Amino acid sequence: MNDERASVRSGPPERSRGILRHPPFAYFWSATTIRAFGGAIAGVAFQVLIVTVVNATPLQISVLNALGVVPYLFLGLIVGALMDRWSRCTCGSSATASS
């Protein structure tokens, strides 16, 4: 009868509940959370500074926001094309060595 109750129990196994108790993962998780929170605050602060200091119109604010994405698009295309031309083994081992 106890076996039936154990098999009916659903949910993740007991060992997955303590993932935050592992210091490396806890450091990684907390650093990622703080970085995301800081990025959100910086985004809002950037908008407030544009409005208060520069007295920008909504069109100018949207243009500045769009220009903030351009470097990622441009560099992403160039680096993507270079990575396609290089050997996959060379790229993988150099990425692993750099991190």
PDB file of N, CA and C in Angstrom:
ATOM      1  N   MET A   1       0.812  -1.187   0.000  1.00  0.00           N
ATOM      2  CA  MET A   1       0.000   0.000   0.000  1.00  0.00           C
ATOM      3  C   MET A   1       0.863   1.261   0.000  1.00  0.00           C
ATOM      4  N   ASN A   2       1.979   1.227   0.701  1.00  0.00           N
ATOM      5  CA  ASN A   2       2.881   2.372   0.684  1.00  0.00           C
ATOM      6  C   ASN A   2       3.502   2.576  -0.684  1.00  0.00           C
ATOM      7  N   ASP A   3       3.714   1.479  -1.421  1.00  0.00           N
ATOM      8  CA  ASP A   3       4.276   1.592  -2.763  1.00  0.00           C
ATOM      9  C   ASP A   3       3.329   2.320  -3.701  1.00  0.00           C
ATOM     10  N   GLU A   4       2.023   2.111  -3.530  1.00  0.00           N
ATOM     11  CA  GLU A   4       1.053   2.782  -4.389  1.00  0.00           C
ATOM     12  C   GLU A   4       1.067   4.294  -4.142  1.00  0.00           C
ATOM     13  N   ARG A   5       1.169   4.701  -2.893  1.00  0.00           N
ATOM     14  CA  ARG A   5       1.204   6.132  -2.581  1.00  0.00           C
ATOM     15  C   ARG A   5       2.472   6.780  -3.133  1.00  0.00           C
ATOM     16  N   ALA A   6       3.564   6.078  -3.085  1.00  0.00           N
ATOM     17  CA  ALA A   6       4.818   6.615  -3.600  1.00  0.00           C
ATOM     18  C   ALA A   6       4.772   6.771  -5.110  1.00  0.00           C
ATOM     19  N   SER A   7       4.117   5.841  -5.808  1.00  0.00           N
ATOM     20  CA  SER A   7       4.062   5.927  -7.261  1.00  0.00           C
ATOM     21  C   SER A   7       3.063   6.974  -7.728  1.00  0.00           C
ATOM     22  N   VAL A   8       2.063   7.302  -6.895  1.00  0.00           N
ATOM     23  CA  VAL A   8       1.071   8.293  -7.270  1.00  0.00           C
ATOM     24  C   VAL A   8       1.619   9.707  -7.086  1.00  0.00           C
ATOM     25  N   ARG A   9       2.589   9.888  -6.217  1.00  0.00           N
ATOM     26  CA  ARG A   9       3.164  11.195  -5.940  1.00  0.00           C
ATOM     27  C   ARG A   9       3.748  11.789  -7.223  1.00  0.00           C
ATOM     28  N   SER A  10       3.425  13.029  -7.457  1.00  0.00           N
ATOM     29  CA  SER A  10       3.945  13.682  -8.666  1.00  0.00           C
ATOM     30  C   SER A  10       4.819  14.853  -8.262  1.00  0.00           C
ATOM     31  N   GLY A  11       5.552  15.344  -9.207  1.00  0.00           N
ATOM     32  CA  GLY A  11       6.430  16.477  -8.946  1.00  0.00           C
ATOM     33  C   GLY A  11       7.874  16.096  -9.147  1.00  0.00           C
ATOM     34  N   PRO A  12       8.741  17.089  -9.004  1.00  0.00           N
ATOM     35  CA  PRO A  12      10.165  16.825  -9.222  1.00  0.00           C
ATOM     36  C   PRO A  12      10.746  15.977  -8.103  1.00  0.00           C
ATOM     37  N   PRO A  13      11.795  15.272  -8.384  1.00  0.00           N
ATOM     38  CA  PRO A  13      12.438  14.471  -7.346  1.00  0.00           C
ATOM     39  C   PRO A  13      13.006  15.364  -6.246  1.00  0.00           C
ATOM     40  N   GLU A  14      13.263  14.787  -5.110  1.00  0.00           N
ATOM     41  CA  GLU A  14      13.734  15.532  -3.938  1.00  0.00           C
ATOM     42  C   GLU A  14      15.058  16.252  -4.193  1.00  0.00           C
ATOM     43  N   ARG A  15      15.942  15.657  -4.951  1.00  0.00           N
ATOM     44  CA  ARG A  15      17.267  16.249  -5.129  1.00  0.00           C
ATOM     45  C   ARG A  15      17.244  17.540  -5.938  1.00  0.00           C
ATOM     46  N   SER A  16      16.209  17.773  -6.773  1.00  0.00           N
ATOM     47  CA  SER A  16      16.174  18.996  -7.568  1.00  0.00           C
ATOM     48  C   SER A  16      15.693  20.197  -6.759  1.00  0.00           C
ATOM     49  N   ARG A  17      15.137  19.985  -5.596  1.00  0.00           N
ATOM     50  CA  ARG A  17      14.633  21.097  -4.793  1.00  0.00           C
ATOM     51  C   ARG A  17      15.764  21.915  -4.184  1.00  0.00           C
ATOM     52  N   GLY A  18      16.912  21.337  -4.004  1.00  0.00           N
ATOM     53  CA  GLY A  18      17.995  22.041  -3.349  1.00  0.00           C
ATOM     54  C   GLY A  18      19.030  22.609  -4.293  1.00  0.00           C
ATOM     55  N   ILE A  19      18.641  22.967  -5.512  1.00  0.00           N
ATOM     56  CA  ILE A  19      19.624  23.450  -6.481  1.00  0.00           C
ATOM     57  C   ILE A  19      20.242  24.770  -6.031  1.00  0.00           C
ATOM     58  N   LEU A  20      19.494  25.603  -5.319  1.00  0.00           N
ATOM     59  CA  LEU A  20      20.063  26.861  -4.844  1.00  0.00           C
ATOM     60  C   LEU A  20      20.994  26.663  -3.658  1.00  0.00           C
ATOM     61  N   ARG A  21      21.057  25.457  -3.136  1.00  0.00           N
ATOM     62  CA  ARG A  21      21.972  25.184  -2.035  1.00  0.00           C
ATOM     63  C   ARG A  21      23.388  24.908  -2.525  1.00  0.00           C
ATOM     64  N   HIS A  22      23.573  24.757  -3.822  1.00  0.00           N
ATOM     65  CA  HIS A  22      24.906  24.581  -4.392  1.00  0.00           C
ATOM     66  C   HIS A  22      25.504  25.963  -4.624  1.00  0.00           C
ATOM     67  N   PRO A  23      26.609  26.284  -3.941  1.00  0.00           N
ATOM     68  CA  PRO A  23      27.153  27.650  -4.028  1.00  0.00           C
ATOM     69  C   PRO A  23      27.455  28.142  -5.441  1.00  0.00           C
ATOM     70  N   PRO A  24      28.042  27.334  -6.345  1.00  0.00           N
ATOM     71  CA  PRO A  24      28.308  27.890  -7.683  1.00  0.00           C
ATOM     72  C   PRO A  24      27.031  28.295  -8.419  1.00  0.00           C
ATOM     73  N   PHE A  25      26.002  27.450  -8.314  1.00  0.00           N
ATOM     74  CA  PHE A  25      24.750  27.809  -8.991  1.00  0.00           C
ATOM     75  C   PHE A  25      24.083  28.987  -8.316  1.00  0.00           C
ATOM     76  N   ALA A  26      24.136  29.057  -7.002  1.00  0.00           N
ATOM     77  CA  ALA A  26      23.534  30.182  -6.287  1.00  0.00           C
ATOM     78  C   ALA A  26      24.228  31.489  -6.664  1.00  0.00           C
ATOM     79  N   TYR A  27      25.552  31.476  -6.789  1.00  0.00           N
ATOM     80  CA  TYR A  27      26.279  32.677  -7.216  1.00  0.00           C
ATOM     81  C   TYR A  27      25.893  33.073  -8.640  1.00  0.00           C
ATOM     82  N   PHE A  28      25.826  32.088  -9.514  1.00  0.00           N
ATOM     83  CA  PHE A  28      25.456  32.352 -10.908  1.00  0.00           C
ATOM     84  C   PHE A  28      24.050  32.922 -10.989  1.00  0.00           C
ATOM     85  N   TRP A  29      23.116  32.298 -10.289  1.00  0.00           N
ATOM     86  CA  TRP A  29      21.726  32.726 -10.328  1.00  0.00           C
ATOM     87  C   TRP A  29      21.575  34.126  -9.762  1.00  0.00           C
ATOM     88  N   SER A  30      22.227  34.406  -8.636  1.00  0.00           N
ATOM     89  CA  SER A  30      22.090  35.730  -8.034  1.00  0.00           C
ATOM     90  C   SER A  30      22.763  36.798  -8.903  1.00  0.00           C
ATOM     91  N   ALA A  31      23.901  36.493  -9.498  1.00  0.00           N
ATOM     92  CA  ALA A  31      24.570  37.453 -10.377  1.00  0.00           C
ATOM     93  C   ALA A  31      23.722  37.743 -11.617  1.00  0.00           C
ATOM     94  N   THR A  32      23.103  36.724 -12.170  1.00  0.00           N
ATOM     95  CA  THR A  32      22.255  36.918 -13.343  1.00  0.00           C
ATOM     96  C   THR A  32      21.031  37.752 -12.993  1.00  0.00           C
ATOM     97  N   THR A  33      20.456  37.495 -11.839  1.00  0.00           N
ATOM     98  CA  THR A  33      19.293  38.264 -11.401  1.00  0.00           C
ATOM     99  C   THR A  33      19.652  39.725 -11.168  1.00  0.00           C
ATOM    100  N   ILE A  34      20.779  39.971 -10.507  1.00  0.00           N
ATOM    101  CA  ILE A  34      21.209  41.349 -10.250  1.00  0.00           C
ATOM    102  C   ILE A  34      21.529  42.068 -11.552  1.00  0.00           C
ATOM    103  N   ARG A  35      22.154  41.360 -12.500  1.00  0.00           N
ATOM    104  CA  ARG A  35      22.472  41.978 -13.786  1.00  0.00           C
ATOM    105  C   ARG A  35      21.202  42.350 -14.542  1.00  0.00           C
ATOM    106  N   ALA A  36      20.215  41.470 -14.543  1.00  0.00           N
ATOM    107  CA  ALA A  36      18.960  41.755 -15.242  1.00  0.00           C
ATOM    108  C   ALA A  36      18.222  42.920 -14.579  1.00  0.00           C
ATOM    109  N   PHE A  37      18.220  42.949 -13.264  1.00  0.00           N
ATOM    110  CA  PHE A  37      17.568  44.039 -12.545  1.00  0.00           C
ATOM    111  C   PHE A  37      18.288  45.363 -12.814  1.00  0.00           C
ATOM    112  N   GLY A  38      19.605  45.342 -12.794  1.00  0.00           N
ATOM    113  CA  GLY A  38      20.372  46.553 -13.082  1.00  0.00           C
ATOM    114  C   GLY A  38      20.167  47.033 -14.506  1.00  0.00           C
ATOM    115  N   GLY A  39      20.061  46.096 -15.447  1.00  0.00           N
ATOM    116  CA  GLY A  39      19.807  46.479 -16.835  1.00  0.00           C
ATOM    117  C   GLY A  39      18.447  47.128 -17.012  1.00  0.00           C
ATOM    118  N   ALA A  40      17.462  46.628 -16.286  1.00  0.00           N
ATOM    119  CA  ALA A  40      16.132  47.225 -16.368  1.00  0.00           C
ATOM    120  C   ALA A  40      16.130  48.631 -15.779  1.00  0.00           C
ATOM    121  N   ILE A  41      16.816  48.800 -14.659  1.00  0.00           N
ATOM    122  CA  ILE A  41      16.898  50.126 -14.040  1.00  0.00           C
ATOM    123  C   ILE A  41      17.655  51.087 -14.951  1.00  0.00           C
ATOM    124  N   ALA A  42      18.727  50.629 -15.561  1.00  0.00           N
ATOM    125  CA  ALA A  42      19.497  51.487 -16.463  1.00  0.00           C
ATOM    126  C   ALA A  42      18.665  51.890 -17.670  1.00  0.00           C
ATOM    127  N   GLY A  43      17.849  50.979 -18.185  1.00  0.00           N
ATOM    128  CA  GLY A  43      16.983  51.320 -19.311  1.00  0.00           C
ATOM    129  C   GLY A  43      15.993  52.410 -18.967  1.00  0.00           C
ATOM    130  N   VAL A  44      15.398  52.308 -17.786  1.00  0.00           N
ATOM    131  CA  VAL A  44      14.456  53.344 -17.351  1.00  0.00           C
ATOM    132  C   VAL A  44      15.193  54.648 -17.084  1.00  0.00           C
ATOM    133  N   ALA A  45      16.359  54.571 -16.454  1.00  0.00           N
ATOM    134  CA  ALA A  45      17.128  55.778 -16.158  1.00  0.00           C
ATOM    135  C   ALA A  45      17.542  56.482 -17.452  1.00  0.00           C
ATOM    136  N   PHE A  46      17.894  55.708 -18.468  1.00  0.00           N
ATOM    137  CA  PHE A  46      18.271  56.301 -19.755  1.00  0.00           C
ATOM    138  C   PHE A  46      17.100  57.063 -20.352  1.00  0.00           C
ATOM    139  N   GLN A  47      15.913  56.496 -20.275  1.00  0.00           N
ATOM    140  CA  GLN A  47      14.722  57.171 -20.805  1.00  0.00           C
ATOM    141  C   GLN A  47      14.437  58.462 -20.036  1.00  0.00           C
ATOM    142  N   VAL A  48      14.551  58.399 -18.721  1.00  0.00           N
ATOM    143  CA  VAL A  48      14.284  59.587 -17.896  1.00  0.00           C
ATOM    144  C   VAL A  48      15.302  60.685 -18.193  1.00  0.00           C
ATOM    145  N   LEU A  49      16.578  60.307 -18.340  1.00  0.00           N
ATOM    146  CA  LEU A  49      17.598  61.309 -18.660  1.00  0.00           C
ATOM    147  C   LEU A  49      17.354  61.957 -20.018  1.00  0.00           C
ATOM    148  N   ILE A  50      16.944  61.162 -20.968  1.00  0.00           N
ATOM    149  CA  ILE A  50      16.667  61.727 -22.296  1.00  0.00           C
ATOM    150  C   ILE A  50      15.540  62.741 -22.210  1.00  0.00           C
ATOM    151  N   VAL A  51      14.506  62.406 -21.475  1.00  0.00           N
ATOM    152  CA  VAL A  51      13.349  63.306 -21.399  1.00  0.00           C
ATOM    153  C   VAL A  51      13.676  64.557 -20.593  1.00  0.00           C
ATOM    154  N   THR A  52      14.357  64.396 -19.458  1.00  0.00           N
ATOM    155  CA  THR A  52      14.574  65.551 -18.578  1.00  0.00           C
ATOM    156  C   THR A  52      15.733  66.444 -19.026  1.00  0.00           C
ATOM    157  N   VAL A  53      16.839  65.872 -19.433  1.00  0.00           N
ATOM    158  CA  VAL A  53      18.019  66.672 -19.756  1.00  0.00           C
ATOM    159  C   VAL A  53      17.959  67.213 -21.174  1.00  0.00           C
ATOM    160  N   VAL A  54      17.605  66.376 -22.116  1.00  0.00           N
ATOM    161  CA  VAL A  54      17.647  66.772 -23.522  1.00  0.00           C
ATOM    162  C   VAL A  54      16.320  67.357 -23.998  1.00  0.00           C
ATOM    163  N   ASN A  55      15.244  67.135 -23.223  1.00  0.00           N
ATOM    164  CA  ASN A  55      13.891  67.554 -23.635  1.00  0.00           C
ATOM    165  C   ASN A  55      13.533  66.971 -25.000  1.00  0.00           C
ATOM    166  N   ALA A  56      13.754  65.675 -25.141  1.00  0.00           N
ATOM    167  CA  ALA A  56      13.527  65.004 -26.416  1.00  0.00           C
ATOM    168  C   ALA A  56      12.049  64.718 -26.633  1.00  0.00           C
ATOM    169  N   THR A  57      11.677  64.693 -27.910  1.00  0.00           N
ATOM    170  CA  THR A  57      10.311  64.332 -28.285  1.00  0.00           C
ATOM    171  C   THR A  57      10.205  62.805 -28.317  1.00  0.00           C
ATOM    172  N   PRO A  58       8.992  62.269 -28.329  1.00  0.00           N
ATOM    173  CA  PRO A  58       8.845  60.817 -28.420  1.00  0.00           C
ATOM    174  C   PRO A  58       9.508  60.217 -29.662  1.00  0.00           C
ATOM    175  N   LEU A  59       9.510  60.945 -30.765  1.00  0.00           N
ATOM    176  CA  LEU A  59      10.167  60.444 -31.975  1.00  0.00           C
ATOM    177  C   LEU A  59      11.672  60.346 -31.768  1.00  0.00           C
ATOM    178  N   GLN A  60      12.266  61.343 -31.154  1.00  0.00           N
ATOM    179  CA  GLN A  60      13.706  61.314 -30.892  1.00  0.00           C
ATOM    180  C   GLN A  60      14.072  60.199 -29.919  1.00  0.00           C
ATOM    181  N   ILE A  61      13.228  59.967 -28.923  1.00  0.00           N
ATOM    182  CA  ILE A  61      13.471  58.879 -27.969  1.00  0.00           C
ATOM    183  C   ILE A  61      13.433  57.541 -28.680  1.00  0.00           C
ATOM    184  N   SER A  62      12.472  57.351 -29.564  1.00  0.00           N
ATOM    185  CA  SER A  62      12.375  56.074 -30.274  1.00  0.00           C
ATOM    186  C   SER A  62      13.554  55.873 -31.221  1.00  0.00           C
ATOM    187  N   VAL A  63      14.031  56.957 -31.845  1.00  0.00           N
ATOM    188  CA  VAL A  63      15.203  56.848 -32.722  1.00  0.00           C
ATOM    189  C   VAL A  63      16.437  56.465 -31.911  1.00  0.00           C
ATOM    190  N   LEU A  64      16.614  57.072 -30.744  1.00  0.00           N
ATOM    191  CA  LEU A  64      17.754  56.726 -29.894  1.00  0.00           C
ATOM    192  C   LEU A  64      17.690  55.269 -29.430  1.00  0.00           C
ATOM    193  N   ASN A  65      16.502  54.805 -29.100  1.00  0.00           N
ATOM    194  CA  ASN A  65      16.360  53.404 -28.708  1.00  0.00           C
ATOM    195  C   ASN A  65      16.671  52.462 -29.869  1.00  0.00           C
ATOM    196  N   ALA A  66      16.226  52.821 -31.058  1.00  0.00           N
ATOM    197  CA  ALA A  66      16.511  51.983 -32.228  1.00  0.00           C
ATOM    198  C   ALA A  66      18.002  51.974 -32.542  1.00  0.00           C
ATOM    199  N   LEU A  67      18.671  53.106 -32.380  1.00  0.00           N
ATOM    200  CA  LEU A  67      20.112  53.170 -32.636  1.00  0.00           C
ATOM    201  C   LEU A  67      20.912  52.371 -31.613  1.00  0.00           C
ATOM    202  N   GLY A  68      20.356  52.142 -30.449  1.00  0.00           N
ATOM    203  CA  GLY A  68      21.032  51.329 -29.446  1.00  0.00           C
ATOM    204  C   GLY A  68      21.128  49.869 -29.822  1.00  0.00           C
ATOM    205  N   VAL A  69      20.305  49.408 -30.748  1.00  0.00           N
ATOM    206  CA  VAL A  69      20.300  48.014 -31.181  1.00  0.00           C
ATOM    207  C   VAL A  69      21.186  47.794 -32.406  1.00  0.00           C
ATOM    208  N   VAL A  70      21.476  48.854 -33.136  1.00  0.00           N
ATOM    209  CA  VAL A  70      22.224  48.745 -34.392  1.00  0.00           C
ATOM    210  C   VAL A  70      23.583  48.065 -34.234  1.00  0.00           C
ATOM    211  N   PRO A  71      24.388  48.371 -33.222  1.00  0.00           N
ATOM    212  CA  PRO A  71      25.685  47.685 -33.114  1.00  0.00           C
ATOM    213  C   PRO A  71      25.557  46.173 -32.971  1.00  0.00           C
ATOM    214  N   TYR A  72      24.557  45.719 -32.222  1.00  0.00           N
ATOM    215  CA  TYR A  72      24.364  44.279 -32.059  1.00  0.00           C
ATOM    216  C   TYR A  72      23.976  43.625 -33.378  1.00  0.00           C
ATOM    217  N   LEU A  73      23.116  44.279 -34.130  1.00  0.00           N
ATOM    218  CA  LEU A  73      22.724  43.731 -35.435  1.00  0.00           C
ATOM    219  C   LEU A  73      23.909  43.704 -36.392  1.00  0.00           C
ATOM    220  N   PHE A  74      24.648  44.792 -36.449  1.00  0.00           N
ATOM    221  CA  PHE A  74      25.777  44.890 -37.376  1.00  0.00           C
ATOM    222  C   PHE A  74      26.876  43.894 -37.019  1.00  0.00           C
ATOM    223  N   LEU A  75      27.289  43.887 -35.753  1.00  0.00           N
ATOM    224  CA  LEU A  75      28.341  42.958 -35.343  1.00  0.00           C
ATOM    225  C   LEU A  75      27.878  41.505 -35.394  1.00  0.00           C
ATOM    226  N   GLY A  76      26.606  41.286 -35.127  1.00  0.00           N
ATOM    227  CA  GLY A  76      26.080  39.929 -35.208  1.00  0.00           C
ATOM    228  C   GLY A  76      26.155  39.366 -36.616  1.00  0.00           C
ATOM    229  N   LEU A  77      25.875  40.191 -37.599  1.00  0.00           N
ATOM    230  CA  LEU A  77      25.962  39.739 -38.992  1.00  0.00           C
ATOM    231  C   LEU A  77      27.405  39.443 -39.385  1.00  0.00           C
ATOM    232  N   ILE A  78      28.324  40.324 -39.005  1.00  0.00           N
ATOM    233  CA  ILE A  78      29.733  40.129 -39.372  1.00  0.00           C
ATOM    234  C   ILE A  78      30.311  38.902 -38.664  1.00  0.00           C
ATOM    235  N   VAL A  79      30.108  38.813 -37.363  1.00  0.00           N
ATOM    236  CA  VAL A  79      30.657  37.680 -36.615  1.00  0.00           C
ATOM    237  C   VAL A  79      29.997  36.381 -37.054  1.00  0.00           C
ATOM    238  N   GLY A  80      28.717  36.407 -37.348  1.00  0.00           N
ATOM    239  CA  GLY A  80      28.036  35.210 -37.832  1.00  0.00           C
ATOM    240  C   GLY A  80      28.604  34.725 -39.156  1.00  0.00           C
ATOM    241  N   ALA A  81      28.880  35.646 -40.061  1.00  0.00           N
ATOM    242  CA  ALA A  81      29.469  35.268 -41.349  1.00  0.00           C
ATOM    243  C   ALA A  81      30.882  34.707 -41.162  1.00  0.00           C
ATOM    244  N   LEU A  82      31.666  35.315 -40.271  1.00  0.00           N
ATOM    245  CA  LEU A  82      33.009  34.797 -40.011  1.00  0.00           C
ATOM    246  C   LEU A  82      32.964  33.415 -39.369  1.00  0.00           C
ATOM    247  N   MET A  83      32.058  33.198 -38.457  1.00  0.00           N
ATOM    248  CA  MET A  83      31.962  31.895 -37.788  1.00  0.00           C
ATOM    249  C   MET A  83      31.555  30.800 -38.775  1.00  0.00           C
ATOM    250  N   ASP A  84      30.726  31.155 -39.762  1.00  0.00           N
ATOM    251  CA  ASP A  84      30.345  30.170 -40.770  1.00  0.00           C
ATOM    252  C   ASP A  84      31.521  29.784 -41.657  1.00  0.00           C
ATOM    253  N   ARG A  85      32.442  30.691 -41.874  1.00  0.00           N
ATOM    254  CA  ARG A  85      33.596  30.397 -42.729  1.00  0.00           C
ATOM    255  C   ARG A  85      34.679  29.611 -42.008  1.00  0.00           C
ATOM    256  N   TRP A  86      34.795  29.786 -40.695  1.00  0.00           N
ATOM    257  CA  TRP A  86      35.835  29.086 -39.938  1.00  0.00           C
ATOM    258  C   TRP A  86      35.408  27.670 -39.621  1.00  0.00           C
ATOM    259  N   SER A  87      36.391  26.860 -39.323  1.00  0.00           N
ATOM    260  CA  SER A  87      36.129  25.476 -38.943  1.00  0.00           C
ATOM    261  C   SER A  87      35.379  25.440 -37.617  1.00  0.00           C
ATOM    262  N   ARG A  88      34.429  24.538 -37.509  1.00  0.00           N
ATOM    263  CA  ARG A  88      33.643  24.437 -36.284  1.00  0.00           C
ATOM    264  C   ARG A  88      34.514  23.992 -35.105  1.00  0.00           C
ATOM    265  N   CYS A  89      35.485  23.165 -35.351  1.00  0.00           N
ATOM    266  CA  CYS A  89      36.357  22.723 -34.266  1.00  0.00           C
ATOM    267  C   CYS A  89      37.207  23.865 -33.761  1.00  0.00           C
ATOM    268  N   THR A  90      37.722  24.701 -34.653  1.00  0.00           N
ATOM    269  CA  THR A  90      38.541  25.836 -34.252  1.00  0.00           C
ATOM    270  C   THR A  90      37.721  26.829 -33.444  1.00  0.00           C
ATOM    271  N   CYS A  91      36.500  27.114 -33.897  1.00  0.00           N
ATOM    272  CA  CYS A  91      35.652  28.067 -33.191  1.00  0.00           C
ATOM    273  C   CYS A  91      35.257  27.539 -31.814  1.00  0.00           C
ATOM    274  N   GLY A  92      34.908  26.273 -31.734  1.00  0.00           N
ATOM    275  CA  GLY A  92      34.491  25.700 -30.462  1.00  0.00           C
ATOM    276  C   GLY A  92      35.609  25.658 -29.441  1.00  0.00           C
ATOM    277  N   SER A  93      36.804  25.277 -29.895  1.00  0.00           N
ATOM    278  CA  SER A  93      37.912  25.202 -28.931  1.00  0.00           C
ATOM    279  C   SER A  93      38.388  26.583 -28.536  1.00  0.00           C
ATOM    280  N   SER A  94      38.330  27.576 -29.422  1.00  0.00           N
ATOM    281  CA  SER A  94      38.740  28.925 -29.040  1.00  0.00           C
ATOM    282  C   SER A  94      37.719  29.547 -28.108  1.00  0.00           C
ATOM    283  N   ALA A  95      36.439  29.266 -28.298  1.00  0.00           N
ATOM    284  CA  ALA A  95      35.404  29.785 -27.397  1.00  0.00           C
ATOM    285  C   ALA A  95      35.527  29.149 -26.026  1.00  0.00           C
ATOM    286  N   THR A  96      35.847  27.865 -25.990  1.00  0.00           N
ATOM    287  CA  THR A  96      36.004  27.176 -24.724  1.00  0.00           C
ATOM    288  C   THR A  96      37.244  27.673 -23.995  1.00  0.00           C
ATOM    289  N   ALA A  97      38.300  27.938 -24.720  1.00  0.00           N
ATOM    290  CA  ALA A  97      39.536  28.407 -24.093  1.00  0.00           C
ATOM    291  C   ALA A  97      39.398  29.820 -23.568  1.00  0.00           C
ATOM    292  N   SER A  98      38.584  30.646 -24.223  1.00  0.00           N
ATOM    293  CA  SER A  98      38.451  32.030 -23.789  1.00  0.00           C
ATOM    294  C   SER A  98      37.567  32.174 -22.563  1.00  0.00           C
ATOM    295  N   SER A  99      36.727  31.194 -22.289  1.00  0.00           N
ATOM    296  CA  SER A  99      35.843  31.322 -21.128  1.00  0.00           C
ATOM    297  C   SER A  99      36.345  30.562 -19.952  1.00  0.00           C
TER     298      SER A  99
END
